[in-house]
Coordinates of C-alpha atoms and ligand atoms in Angstrom, one line a residue:
M1 CA -12.5 -28.6 -83.7
A2 CA -15.5 -26.1 -84.1
L3 CA -18.5 -26.0 -86.1
L4 CA -18.6 -24.1 -89.1
P5 CA -21.7 -22.4 -90.6
I6 CA -22.4 -24.3 -93.9
T7 CA -22.9 -21.5 -97.0
L8 CA -26.3 -21.5 -98.9
F9 CA -27.5 -21.8 -102.2
G10 CA -27.3 -18.2 -103.5
D11 CA -23.5 -17.9 -101.6
K12 CA -21.5 -16.5 -104.4
I13 CA -18.3 -19.0 -103.3
L14 CA -20.7 -22.0 -104.1
R15 CA -20.4 -20.9 -108.0
K16 CA -16.8 -20.1 -107.7
R17 CA -14.2 -22.8 -108.7
V18 CA -11.5 -23.7 -106.0
S19 CA -7.7 -23.2 -105.8
E20 CA -5.4 -26.1 -106.0
V21 CA -4.0 -26.7 -102.5
K22 CA -0.2 -26.1 -102.6
D23 CA 0.6 -27.7 -99.3
V24 CA -1.1 -29.1 -96.3
D25 CA -0.3 -26.9 -93.2
M26 CA -1.9 -26.4 -89.8
D27 CA -5.0 -24.5 -91.1
T28 CA -5.5 -26.9 -93.9
I29 CA -5.5 -29.8 -90.8
K30 CA -7.7 -27.7 -89.0
L31 CA -10.4 -26.8 -91.9
I32 CA -10.4 -30.4 -92.8
S33 CA -11.2 -31.7 -88.9
D34 CA -13.8 -29.1 -89.1
M35 CA -15.0 -29.8 -92.3
F36 CA -15.8 -33.4 -90.4
E37 CA -17.3 -32.2 -87.3
T38 CA -20.0 -29.9 -89.8
M39 CA -20.7 -32.5 -92.0
H40 CA -21.7 -35.1 -89.2
N41 CA -23.4 -32.5 -87.1
A42 CA -25.7 -31.7 -90.2
S43 CA -26.0 -35.6 -90.7
G44 CA -24.3 -35.2 -94.2
I45 CA -22.5 -37.7 -95.8
G46 CA -20.1 -35.7 -97.9
L47 CA -19.0 -31.8 -97.9
A48 CA -17.0 -29.7 -99.8
A49 CA -14.9 -26.9 -98.8
N50 CA -16.8 -24.3 -100.3
Q51 CA -19.5 -24.8 -98.6
V52 CA -17.9 -23.9 -95.3
G53 CA -16.1 -20.6 -96.7
S54 CA -13.0 -22.0 -98.1
D55 CA -11.9 -21.7 -101.7
K56 CA -9.1 -24.7 -100.8
A57 CA -10.0 -27.8 -103.2
I58 CA -10.6 -30.4 -100.6
F59 CA -13.4 -32.4 -100.0
V60 CA -14.6 -35.0 -97.1
V61 CA -17.0 -37.6 -97.5
D62 CA -18.3 -40.6 -94.8
I63 CA -21.0 -42.9 -96.3
S64 CA -20.0 -45.8 -93.1
E65 CA -23.3 -44.7 -91.2
I66 CA -25.2 -45.5 -94.3
D67 CA -26.7 -49.2 -94.8
D68 CA -24.5 -51.5 -96.5
E69 CA -21.4 -49.2 -96.7
E70 CA -20.3 -49.8 -93.0
D71 CA -16.8 -50.8 -94.7
K72 CA -16.2 -47.7 -96.3
K73 CA -13.8 -45.3 -94.1
P74 CA -14.3 -41.7 -93.9
I75 CA -12.1 -40.1 -96.8
V76 CA -10.3 -36.5 -96.9
I77 CA -10.1 -35.6 -101.1
I78 CA -7.5 -32.9 -101.9
N79 CA -6.6 -31.4 -105.7
P80 CA -9.4 -34.2 -106.9
K81 CA -9.3 -35.0 -110.9
I82 CA -12.0 -37.1 -112.3
I83 CA -9.9 -39.0 -114.7
K84 CA -12.5 -41.9 -116.1
S85 CA -16.1 -41.7 -116.0
S86 CA -18.2 -45.2 -116.9
K87 CA -20.3 -44.9 -119.9
D88 CA -23.0 -46.3 -118.0
T89 CA -25.0 -44.0 -116.1
I90 CA -27.7 -44.4 -113.0
V91 CA -30.5 -42.1 -111.8
M92 CA -30.3 -40.9 -107.8
E93 CA -31.7 -39.2 -105.9
E94 CA -29.8 -36.3 -104.3
G95 CA -29.7 -33.3 -101.5
C96 CA -27.5 -31.3 -100.2
L97 CA -26.2 -29.5 -97.3
S98 CA -26.1 -26.1 -99.0
I99 CA -29.6 -26.7 -100.3
P100 CA -32.1 -27.8 -97.6
G101 CA -35.2 -29.5 -98.0
V102 CA -34.9 -29.9 -101.8
R103 CA -34.1 -33.4 -103.3
G104 CA -34.0 -34.5 -107.3
D105 CA -33.1 -37.0 -109.1
V106 CA -29.8 -36.6 -111.2
I107 CA -28.2 -38.9 -113.8
R108 CA -24.2 -39.5 -113.6
P109 CA -22.1 -42.3 -114.3
K110 CA -22.5 -45.4 -112.5
T111 CA -18.5 -45.6 -111.7
I112 CA -15.6 -43.4 -111.7
T113 CA -12.0 -42.9 -110.9
L114 CA -10.7 -39.8 -109.0
E115 CA -7.0 -39.1 -108.6
Y116 CA -6.4 -37.0 -105.3
Q117 CA -3.8 -36.3 -102.7
D118 CA -4.0 -37.4 -99.1
T119 CA -3.1 -34.8 -96.0
D120 CA 0.3 -36.4 -96.4
F121 CA 0.1 -34.9 -100.0
K122 CA 0.5 -38.4 -101.4
K123 CA -0.7 -39.0 -104.8
H124 CA -3.9 -41.7 -104.9
T125 CA -6.5 -43.4 -107.6
I126 CA -9.5 -44.6 -106.6
K127 CA -12.1 -46.3 -108.3
A128 CA -15.6 -46.2 -107.0
D129 CA -18.9 -47.1 -107.5
R130 CA -22.7 -46.8 -105.9
L131 CA -22.9 -44.5 -103.6
L132 CA -19.5 -43.4 -103.0
A133 CA -19.3 -43.0 -106.9
R134 CA -22.4 -40.9 -106.3
V135 CA -21.1 -38.9 -103.4
M136 CA -17.7 -37.8 -104.8
Q137 CA -19.2 -36.8 -108.1
H138 CA -21.3 -34.7 -106.1
E139 CA -19.2 -32.9 -103.9
Y140 CA -16.3 -33.0 -107.3
D141 CA -18.6 -30.7 -108.8
H142 CA -19.3 -28.2 -105.9
L143 CA -15.4 -28.0 -106.3
Q144 CA -16.1 -26.3 -109.7
G145 CA -18.8 -24.3 -108.9
I146 CA -21.5 -26.7 -109.9
L147 CA -24.6 -27.6 -108.1
F148 CA -27.0 -30.8 -108.0
T149 CA -30.0 -28.7 -108.6
D150 CA -28.4 -27.5 -112.4
L151 CA -28.1 -31.0 -113.1
V152 CA -31.8 -31.9 -112.7
S153 CA -34.6 -32.4 -115.6
E154 CA -36.1 -29.1 -117.2
E155 CA -39.3 -29.9 -115.1
L156 CA -38.2 -30.2 -111.9
K157 CA -35.9 -26.8 -112.7
K158 CA -39.2 -25.3 -112.9
K159 CA -40.5 -26.9 -109.5
L160 CA -37.3 -26.1 -107.7
K161 CA -37.7 -22.3 -108.6
K162 CA -39.6 -21.2 -105.6
P163 CA -38.0 -23.1 -102.8
L164 CA -34.5 -22.3 -104.2
N165 CA -35.7 -18.4 -104.3
N166 CA -36.9 -19.3 -100.5
I167 CA -33.7 -20.7 -99.6
K168 CA -32.1 -17.7 -101.5
R169 CA -33.6 -15.0 -99.2
R170 CA -33.3 -17.0 -96.3
K171 CA -36.8 -17.6 -95.7
I172 CA -36.8 -21.0 -94.4
E173 CA -35.7 -22.6 -91.1
F174 CA -32.3 -24.3 -90.8
E175 CA -31.2 -27.2 -88.3
Y176 CA -27.4 -26.2 -88.5
P177 CA -25.5 -23.0 -88.3
T178 CA -25.6 -21.5 -91.7
S179 CA -24.3 -18.7 -93.4
N180 CA -27.2 -17.0 -93.0
S181 CA -26.4 -16.6 -88.8
V182 CA -23.0 -15.2 -89.5
D183 CA -21.7 -11.9 -91.2
H184 CA -22.2 -11.9 -94.9
Q185 CA -17.8 -11.4 -94.8
L186 CA -17.8 -15.0 -95.1
I187 CA -19.2 -14.9 -98.6
Ligands
ZN1 ZN1 -23.8 -30.5 -101.8

């Protein structure tokens, strides 16, 4: 396993739609295990492949360290598709490993139904609520090139302009390996 540098706000790959995974080869298995290690090292609870410079439609989630969520096992999601979202919405504060130091309230559907494939390429459907639904929607958005800061109120967007610019210009300290510390060929 290896720690991968996390891409940051301003890196082009975070704005690209990823490509469908056609088969799970050894490189993909390695990528997934590296994604878990990278996420855990940064104390994250979700990570999308484009956050480590890959254009594959994969994200990983592990919320088992969070109170009342200990029963939720770490999960690998390949080629996800949200097939249903509840009309009920809920406000929750979000953050992102690619946007360090920035947090903001985002309104999203309370529950979702997600279709995906596992590492054996088997199809599954999962109905998620609470924190799991939240993290899955955040990561799903990453794979479409959408960041949570696109979804906050107009008022907060104005306030975030400066901190986001600072991340873009790499004018902040990073607590984990990021694309700031590697050659930009990754991006
Ligand atoms: Zn994120």
